[in-house]
Short mmCIF file of C-alpha atoms in Angstrom, two decimals:
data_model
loop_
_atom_site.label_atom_id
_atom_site.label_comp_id
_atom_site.label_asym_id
_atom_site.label_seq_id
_atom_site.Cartn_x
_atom_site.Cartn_y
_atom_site.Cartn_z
CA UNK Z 9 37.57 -14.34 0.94
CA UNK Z 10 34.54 -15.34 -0.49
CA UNK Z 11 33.98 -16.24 -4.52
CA UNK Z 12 30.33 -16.01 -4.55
CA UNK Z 13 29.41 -14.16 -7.43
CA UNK Z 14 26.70 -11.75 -7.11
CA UNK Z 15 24.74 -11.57 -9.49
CA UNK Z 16 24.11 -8.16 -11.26
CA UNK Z 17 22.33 -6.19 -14.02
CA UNK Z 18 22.95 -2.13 -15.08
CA UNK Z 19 19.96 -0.16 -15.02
CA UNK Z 20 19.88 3.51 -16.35
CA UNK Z 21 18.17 5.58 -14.15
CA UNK Z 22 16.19 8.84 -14.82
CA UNK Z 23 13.77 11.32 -13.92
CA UNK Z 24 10.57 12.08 -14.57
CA UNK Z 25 8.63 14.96 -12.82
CA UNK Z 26 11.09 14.37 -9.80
CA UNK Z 27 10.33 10.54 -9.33
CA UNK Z 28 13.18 8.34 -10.20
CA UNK Z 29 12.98 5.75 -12.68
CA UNK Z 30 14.68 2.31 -13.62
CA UNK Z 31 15.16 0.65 -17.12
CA UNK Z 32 17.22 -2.05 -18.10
CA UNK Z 33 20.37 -0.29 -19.93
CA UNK Z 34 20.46 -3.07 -22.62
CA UNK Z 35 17.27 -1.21 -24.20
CA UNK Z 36 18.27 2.48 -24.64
CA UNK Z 37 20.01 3.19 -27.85
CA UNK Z 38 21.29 6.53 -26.88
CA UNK Z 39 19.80 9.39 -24.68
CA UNK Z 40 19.05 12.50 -26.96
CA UNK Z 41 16.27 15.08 -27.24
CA UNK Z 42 12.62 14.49 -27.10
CA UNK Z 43 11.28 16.72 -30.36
CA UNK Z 44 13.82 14.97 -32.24
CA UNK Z 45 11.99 11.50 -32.72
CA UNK Z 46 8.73 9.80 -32.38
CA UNK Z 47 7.53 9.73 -28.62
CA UNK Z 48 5.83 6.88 -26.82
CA UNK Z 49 4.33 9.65 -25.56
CA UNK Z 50 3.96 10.24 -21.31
CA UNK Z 51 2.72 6.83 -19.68
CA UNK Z 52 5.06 7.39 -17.14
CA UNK Z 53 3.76 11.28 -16.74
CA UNK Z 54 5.29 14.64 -18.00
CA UNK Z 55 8.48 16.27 -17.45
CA UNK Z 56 8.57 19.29 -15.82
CA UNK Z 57 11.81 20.30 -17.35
CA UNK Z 58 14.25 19.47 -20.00
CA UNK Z 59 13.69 17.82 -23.61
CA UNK Z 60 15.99 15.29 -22.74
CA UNK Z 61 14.86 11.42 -23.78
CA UNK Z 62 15.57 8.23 -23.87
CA UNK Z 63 15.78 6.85 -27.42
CA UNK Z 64 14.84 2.90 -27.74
CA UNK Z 65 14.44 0.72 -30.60
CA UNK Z 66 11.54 -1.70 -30.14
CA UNK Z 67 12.16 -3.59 -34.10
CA UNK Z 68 14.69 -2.89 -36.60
CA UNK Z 69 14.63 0.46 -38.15
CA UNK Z 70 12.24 1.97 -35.67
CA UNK Z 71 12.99 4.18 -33.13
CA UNK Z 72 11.44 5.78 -30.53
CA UNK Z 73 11.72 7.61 -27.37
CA UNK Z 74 10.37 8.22 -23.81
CA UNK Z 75 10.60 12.00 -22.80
CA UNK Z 76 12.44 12.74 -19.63
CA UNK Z 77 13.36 15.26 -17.41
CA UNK Z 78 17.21 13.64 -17.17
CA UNK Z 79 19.64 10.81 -16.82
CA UNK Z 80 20.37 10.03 -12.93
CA UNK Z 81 23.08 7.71 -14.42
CA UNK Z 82 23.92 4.02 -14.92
CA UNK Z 83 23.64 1.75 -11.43
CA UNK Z 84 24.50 -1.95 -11.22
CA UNK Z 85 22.29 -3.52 -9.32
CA UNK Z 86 21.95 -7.32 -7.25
CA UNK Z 87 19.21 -9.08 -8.64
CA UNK Z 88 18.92 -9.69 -4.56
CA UNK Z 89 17.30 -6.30 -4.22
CA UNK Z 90 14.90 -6.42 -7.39
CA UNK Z 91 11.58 -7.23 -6.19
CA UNK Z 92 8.06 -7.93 -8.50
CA UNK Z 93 5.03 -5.77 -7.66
CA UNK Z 94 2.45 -7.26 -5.74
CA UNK Z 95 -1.06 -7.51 -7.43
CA UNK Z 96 -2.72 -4.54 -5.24
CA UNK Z 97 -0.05 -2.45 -6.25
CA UNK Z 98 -2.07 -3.03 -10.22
CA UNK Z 99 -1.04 -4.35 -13.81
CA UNK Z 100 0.57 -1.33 -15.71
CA UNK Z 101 2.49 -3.44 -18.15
CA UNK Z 102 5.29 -1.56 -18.90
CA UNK Z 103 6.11 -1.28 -14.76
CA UNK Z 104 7.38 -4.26 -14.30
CA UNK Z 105 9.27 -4.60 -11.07
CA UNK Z 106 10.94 -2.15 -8.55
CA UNK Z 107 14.61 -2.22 -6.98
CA UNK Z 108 14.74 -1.67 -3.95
CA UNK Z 109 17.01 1.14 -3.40
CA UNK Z 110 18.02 1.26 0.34
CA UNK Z 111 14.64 2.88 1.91
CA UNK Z 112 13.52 4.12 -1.51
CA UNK Z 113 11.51 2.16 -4.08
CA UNK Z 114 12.32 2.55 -7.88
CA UNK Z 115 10.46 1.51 -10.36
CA UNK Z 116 11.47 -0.18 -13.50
CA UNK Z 117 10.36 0.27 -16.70
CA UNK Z 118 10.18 -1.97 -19.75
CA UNK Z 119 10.61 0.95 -22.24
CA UNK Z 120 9.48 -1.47 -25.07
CA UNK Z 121 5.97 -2.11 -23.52
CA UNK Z 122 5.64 1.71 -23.24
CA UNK Z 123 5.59 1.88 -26.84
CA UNK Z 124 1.74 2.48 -28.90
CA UNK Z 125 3.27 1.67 -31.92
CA UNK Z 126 4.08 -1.80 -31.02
CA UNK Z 127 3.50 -4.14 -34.06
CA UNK Z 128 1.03 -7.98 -33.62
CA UNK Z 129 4.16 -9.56 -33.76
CA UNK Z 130 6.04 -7.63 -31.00
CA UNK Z 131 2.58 -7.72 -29.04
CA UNK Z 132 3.10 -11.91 -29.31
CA UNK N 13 -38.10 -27.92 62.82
CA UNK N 14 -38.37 -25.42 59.86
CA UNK N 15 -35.62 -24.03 59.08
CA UNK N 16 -35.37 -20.37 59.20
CA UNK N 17 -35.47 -18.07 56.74
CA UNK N 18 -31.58 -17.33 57.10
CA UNK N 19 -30.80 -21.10 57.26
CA UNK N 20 -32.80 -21.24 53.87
CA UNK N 21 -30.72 -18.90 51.91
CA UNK N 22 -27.73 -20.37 53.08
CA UNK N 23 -28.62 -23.60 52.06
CA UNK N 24 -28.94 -21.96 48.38
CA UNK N 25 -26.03 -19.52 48.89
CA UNK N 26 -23.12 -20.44 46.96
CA UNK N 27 -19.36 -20.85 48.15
CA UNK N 28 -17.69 -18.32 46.82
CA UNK N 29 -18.22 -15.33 44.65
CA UNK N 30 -19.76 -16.62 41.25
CA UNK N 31 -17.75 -14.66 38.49
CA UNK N 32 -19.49 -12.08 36.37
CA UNK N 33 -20.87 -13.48 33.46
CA UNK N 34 -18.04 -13.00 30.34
CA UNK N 35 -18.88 -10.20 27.89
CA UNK N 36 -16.91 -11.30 24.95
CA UNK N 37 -14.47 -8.52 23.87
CA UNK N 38 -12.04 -8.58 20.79
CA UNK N 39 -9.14 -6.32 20.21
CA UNK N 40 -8.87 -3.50 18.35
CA UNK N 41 -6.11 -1.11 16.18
CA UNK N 42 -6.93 2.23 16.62
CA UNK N 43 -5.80 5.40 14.79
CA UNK N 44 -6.68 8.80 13.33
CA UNK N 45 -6.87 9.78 10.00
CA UNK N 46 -8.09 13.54 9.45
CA UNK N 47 -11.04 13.95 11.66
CA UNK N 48 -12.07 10.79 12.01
CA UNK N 49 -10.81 7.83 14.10
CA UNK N 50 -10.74 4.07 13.19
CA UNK N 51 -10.26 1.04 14.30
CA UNK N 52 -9.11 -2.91 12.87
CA UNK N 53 -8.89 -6.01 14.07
CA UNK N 54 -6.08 -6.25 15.37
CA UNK N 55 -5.08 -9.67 14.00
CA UNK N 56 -5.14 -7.93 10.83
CA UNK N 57 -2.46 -5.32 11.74
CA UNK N 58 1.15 -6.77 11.11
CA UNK N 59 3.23 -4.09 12.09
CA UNK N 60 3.68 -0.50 12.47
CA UNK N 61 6.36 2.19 10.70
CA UNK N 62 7.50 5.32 10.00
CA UNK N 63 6.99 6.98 6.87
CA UNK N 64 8.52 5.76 4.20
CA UNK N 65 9.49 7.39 1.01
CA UNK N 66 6.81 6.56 -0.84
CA UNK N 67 6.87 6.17 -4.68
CA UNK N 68 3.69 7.32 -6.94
CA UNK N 69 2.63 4.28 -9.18
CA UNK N 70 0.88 5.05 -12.40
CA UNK N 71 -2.17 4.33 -13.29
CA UNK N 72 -3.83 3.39 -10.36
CA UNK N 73 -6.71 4.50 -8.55
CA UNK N 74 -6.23 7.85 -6.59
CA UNK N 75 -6.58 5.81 -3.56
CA UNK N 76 -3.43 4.31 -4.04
CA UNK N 77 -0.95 6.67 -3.26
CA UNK N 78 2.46 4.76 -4.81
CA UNK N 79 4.54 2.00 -3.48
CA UNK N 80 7.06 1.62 -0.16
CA UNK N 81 9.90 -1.12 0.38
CA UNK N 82 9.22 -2.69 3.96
CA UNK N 83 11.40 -5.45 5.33
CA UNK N 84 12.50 -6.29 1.64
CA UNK N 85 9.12 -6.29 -0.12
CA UNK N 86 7.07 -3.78 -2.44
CA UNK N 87 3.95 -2.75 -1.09
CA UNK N 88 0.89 -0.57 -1.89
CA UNK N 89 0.26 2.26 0.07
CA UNK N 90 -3.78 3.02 0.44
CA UNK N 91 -4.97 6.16 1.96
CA UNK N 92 -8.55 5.05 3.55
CA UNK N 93 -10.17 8.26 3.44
CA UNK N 94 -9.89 8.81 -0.43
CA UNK N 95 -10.84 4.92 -0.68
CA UNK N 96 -13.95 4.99 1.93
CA UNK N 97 -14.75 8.50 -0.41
CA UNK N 98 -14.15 10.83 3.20
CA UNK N 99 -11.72 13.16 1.66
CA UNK N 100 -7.62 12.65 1.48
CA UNK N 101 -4.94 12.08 3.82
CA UNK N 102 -2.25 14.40 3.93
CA UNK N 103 1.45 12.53 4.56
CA UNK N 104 2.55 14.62 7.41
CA UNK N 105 6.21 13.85 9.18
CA UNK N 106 4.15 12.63 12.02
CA UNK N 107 2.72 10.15 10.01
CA UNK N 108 2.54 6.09 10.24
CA UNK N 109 2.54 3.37 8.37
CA UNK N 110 0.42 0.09 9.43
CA UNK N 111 1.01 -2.64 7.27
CA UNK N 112 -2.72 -4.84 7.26
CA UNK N 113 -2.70 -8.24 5.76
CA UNK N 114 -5.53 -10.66 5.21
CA UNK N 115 -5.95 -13.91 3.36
CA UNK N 116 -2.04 -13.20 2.12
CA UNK N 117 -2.34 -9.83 0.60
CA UNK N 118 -0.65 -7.26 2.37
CA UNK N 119 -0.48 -3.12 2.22
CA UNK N 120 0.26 -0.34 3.80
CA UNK N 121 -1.76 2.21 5.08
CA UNK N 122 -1.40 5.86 5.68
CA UNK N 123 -2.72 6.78 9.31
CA UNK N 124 -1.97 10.48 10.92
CA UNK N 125 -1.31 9.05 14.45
CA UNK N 126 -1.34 5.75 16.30
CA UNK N 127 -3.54 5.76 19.11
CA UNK N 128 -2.81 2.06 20.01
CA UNK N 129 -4.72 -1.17 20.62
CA UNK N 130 -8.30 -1.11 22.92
CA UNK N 131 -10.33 -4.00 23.68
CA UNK N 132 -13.76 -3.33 22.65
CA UNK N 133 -16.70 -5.54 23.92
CA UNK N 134 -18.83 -7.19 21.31
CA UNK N 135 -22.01 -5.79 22.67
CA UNK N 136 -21.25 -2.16 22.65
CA UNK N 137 -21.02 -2.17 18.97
CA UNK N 138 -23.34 -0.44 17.00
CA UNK N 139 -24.78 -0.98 13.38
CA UNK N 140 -23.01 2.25 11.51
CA UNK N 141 -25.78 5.56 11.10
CA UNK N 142 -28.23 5.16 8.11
CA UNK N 143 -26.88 7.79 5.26
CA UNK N 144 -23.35 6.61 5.78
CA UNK N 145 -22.34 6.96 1.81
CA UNK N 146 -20.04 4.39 0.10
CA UNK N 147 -18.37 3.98 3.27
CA UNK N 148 -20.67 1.75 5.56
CA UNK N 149 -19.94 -1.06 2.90
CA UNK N 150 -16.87 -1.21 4.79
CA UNK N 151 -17.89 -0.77 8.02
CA UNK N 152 -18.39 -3.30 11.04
CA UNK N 153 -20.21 -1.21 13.30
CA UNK N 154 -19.26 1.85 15.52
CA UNK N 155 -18.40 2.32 18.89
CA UNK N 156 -18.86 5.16 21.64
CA UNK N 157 -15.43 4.67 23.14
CA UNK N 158 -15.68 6.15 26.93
CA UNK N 159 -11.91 7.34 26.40
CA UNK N 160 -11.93 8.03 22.37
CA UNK N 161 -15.47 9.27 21.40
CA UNK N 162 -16.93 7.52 18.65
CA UNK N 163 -14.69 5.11 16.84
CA UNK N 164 -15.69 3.45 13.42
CA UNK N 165 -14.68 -0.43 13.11
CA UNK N 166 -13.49 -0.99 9.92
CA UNK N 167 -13.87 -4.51 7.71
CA UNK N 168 -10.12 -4.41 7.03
CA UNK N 169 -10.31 -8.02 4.69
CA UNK N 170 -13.07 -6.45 2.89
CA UNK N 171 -10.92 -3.24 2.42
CA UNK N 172 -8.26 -5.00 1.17
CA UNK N 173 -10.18 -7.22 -1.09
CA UNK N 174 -12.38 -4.25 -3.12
CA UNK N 175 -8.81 -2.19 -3.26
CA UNK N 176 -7.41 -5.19 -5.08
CA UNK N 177 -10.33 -5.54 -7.03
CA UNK N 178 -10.57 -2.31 -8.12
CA UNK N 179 -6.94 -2.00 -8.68
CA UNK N 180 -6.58 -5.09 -11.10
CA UNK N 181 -9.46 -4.06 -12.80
CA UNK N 182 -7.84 -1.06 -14.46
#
């Protein structure tokens, strides 16, 4: 048997507007409604459906969230199958990579770059 | 004696048959997209595939229709006729994938059907017709194929190189 350890991180995975999303699980604070908090507003587009969102905390005491259409669930992924985007594919900052899911590309989101309330120092 | 006029043009003949003189070809890539059908350089053509699921990027030009995984790597999928301005491509389940690469940068590129690779002689090119819109800044020339009607050779480095441009830009 082998002891290589394979390296792994949890992503939670939702949709928006049926496209399928990553996001490192370490940054969502809970998953909750949309009209309940402040929203980063719809960088990644709207949801067709459901209020749901995921609810971040970029600095202490601040909390925001991403509107969704739902939570596809948590997946642990090989850092073997997470790939950086090539330059043609363009520099939105808060996509920052994709795992490569089998034939299907998602991409993953750094929630806290999604957020236009950002302060200088979180900017630095 | 003087030789007669058959022994003269035997002395000049040659040997054996001289071979035509080379026309200098190069090979082609050709495919369809809507009504019109283009070709690439073939060097320029890495490999052909199936449709892909494809998934929409945001905020990126509409030519830019989202991202595939191919053989392990992310890449861009471009439809040419919304980037050359010609209208849009519509993904159909007959559809291809031809990955082009030039000067390291590769992406993919939607194409309704594969017609295949056709040597094309350099001479039979044609500068592309006057009035051509934004898209004879990315054309080579065109050709009156004998077997495909007229085919439009595309600059696929140049293609590639004002999509990334364009693209970073934003």
């Amino acid at each position: 048997m082998s002891d290589e350890v394979v390296a792994t991180v949890e992503i939670v995975l939702f949709d928006i507007g049926g496209n399928r999303y990553g996001a490192d699980m370490t940054q969502v604070r809970r998953i909750g409604r949309a009209d309940e908090h402040d929203s980063v507003g719809t960088p990644l587009g709207a949801p067709t459906s459901g209020r749901r969102a995921l609810i971040f905390s970029p600095s202490e005491g601040q909390e925001v969230c991403l509107p969704i259409d739902g939570v596809l669930g948590v997946q642990t992924v090989r850092l073997d199958d997470l790939r950086r985007l090539p330059p043609a594919a363009g520099r939105t900052p808060f996509i920052i990579g994709a795992w490569l899911d089998r034939d299907q590309t998602v991409l993953l989101v750094d929630l806290f770059s999604t957020n236009p309330f950002r302060t200088e120092a979180q900017h630095a | 004696m003087e030789p007669t006029p058959l022994q003269r043009a035997l002395a000049e003949a040659p040997e054996k048959t001289r071979a035509q003189a080379a026309r200098p070809d190069e090979e082609f890539f050709v495919f369809k997209l809507g009504a019109v059908t283009l070709a690439v350089l073939s060097k320029h053509v890495r490999e052909v595939s199936r449709l892909s699921p494809m998934t929409p990027l945001p905020r990126v030009p509409s030519f830019v229709l989202g991202v595939v995984g191919n053989r392990g790597q992310v890449m861009p999928v471009i439809d040419l006729l919304r980037f050359l301005q010609q209208g849009e491509s519509k993904a159909t389940r007959g559809g291809r994938l031809f990955v082009g690469e030039s000067s390291g940068l590769l992406v993919a590129f939607l194409a309704d059907q594969v017609i295949g690779l056709r040597r094309i002689f350099v001479a039979d090119k044609l500068p592309p017709p006057a009035g051509g819109g934004a898209a004879n800044e990315f054309l080579v020339g065109i050709v009156q194929h004998r077997e495909l009607g007229s085919l439009s050779l595309l600059d696929l480095p140049r293609v590639l190189t004002a999509a990334r441009g364009s693209v970073v830009r934003r």
